[in-house]
């Protein structure tokens, strides 16, 4: 069998899971590219309003930065799909460069057989709600809530990093 036929022979639900994991991996790579400046809004960013989930194009980052500083808005990155709107400016160049590196276009996600992925934009950072921390002997019990689509494992990875605390 050819590789394509082998992949198409997989159960659709499993194949969809693999495609979603790849889509998430691409998002994670974009987060890594902007990790040092997650709190910064760039001209051309598609910013996310935490209050309602709406996105808008940032034309003047100096005007919008105070809203980012107060966690009202955040920069976004795509979960790539055939309907995804890419950012403009420097953020858009990063998003397009990752597609180019992977030899993909947005149309690459317009797959047949019920596997098409339309895509969406997700914030690069999310507010941690109801944080808590309790010492229990040698253990630390951490609790928090996250918005839909966010992963506790990502938060815990950041919390558990070692190094000098400043």
XYZ file of C-alpha atoms in Angstrom, residues 51-127:
77
model
C -14.720 39.030 27.679
C -16.461 37.653 24.567
C -13.940 35.762 22.418
C -14.084 38.220 19.521
C -10.951 38.951 17.497
C -9.933 42.214 15.863
C -7.017 43.493 13.799
C -4.563 45.637 15.752
C -3.605 48.698 13.742
C -2.031 50.719 16.569
C -0.245 48.553 19.123
C 0.570 51.539 21.369
C -3.155 52.224 21.780
C -4.003 48.564 22.446
C -1.055 47.670 24.709
C -2.705 49.039 27.902
C -5.642 46.682 27.251
C -3.191 43.786 26.931
C -1.431 44.904 30.121
C -4.757 44.675 31.976
C -5.446 41.239 30.389
C -8.513 42.559 28.563
C -7.008 41.392 25.257
C -4.241 39.037 24.142
C -2.449 38.268 20.891
C -3.615 35.149 19.067
C -2.216 32.419 16.857
C -4.082 30.154 14.474
C -5.188 26.608 14.803
C -4.600 26.462 11.060
C -7.483 25.559 8.800
C -8.784 26.375 5.345
C -10.909 29.292 6.670
C -8.277 30.700 9.034
C -7.498 34.394 8.793
C -3.784 34.989 9.246
C -2.467 38.007 11.111
C -0.689 40.824 9.316
C 2.700 42.414 9.938
C 5.358 40.554 11.931
C 2.824 38.118 13.442
C 1.514 37.263 9.979
C 5.042 36.649 8.729
C 5.639 34.180 11.585
C 2.371 32.381 10.842
C 3.096 32.168 7.113
C 6.718 31.107 7.679
C 5.576 28.107 9.721
C 3.177 27.064 6.957
C 6.009 27.445 4.440
C 8.399 25.416 6.602
C 5.813 22.613 6.784
C 5.131 22.916 3.028
C 1.472 23.698 3.719
C -1.105 26.222 2.611
C -4.402 26.974 4.318
C -6.042 24.960 1.556
C -4.030 21.917 2.736
C -6.545 21.670 5.587
C -9.521 21.432 3.182
C -9.490 17.649 3.230
C -12.166 15.343 1.875
C -13.970 12.512 3.613
C -15.179 14.512 6.600
C -11.641 15.497 7.593
C -11.712 19.177 6.595
C -10.428 21.513 9.297
C -11.783 25.059 9.093
C -9.452 26.398 11.794
C -9.798 29.164 14.339
C -7.713 31.609 16.324
C -6.805 31.062 19.961
C -5.279 33.465 22.474
C -1.586 33.005 23.187
C -2.271 33.399 26.902
C -5.309 32.794 29.087
C -6.264 34.019 32.533
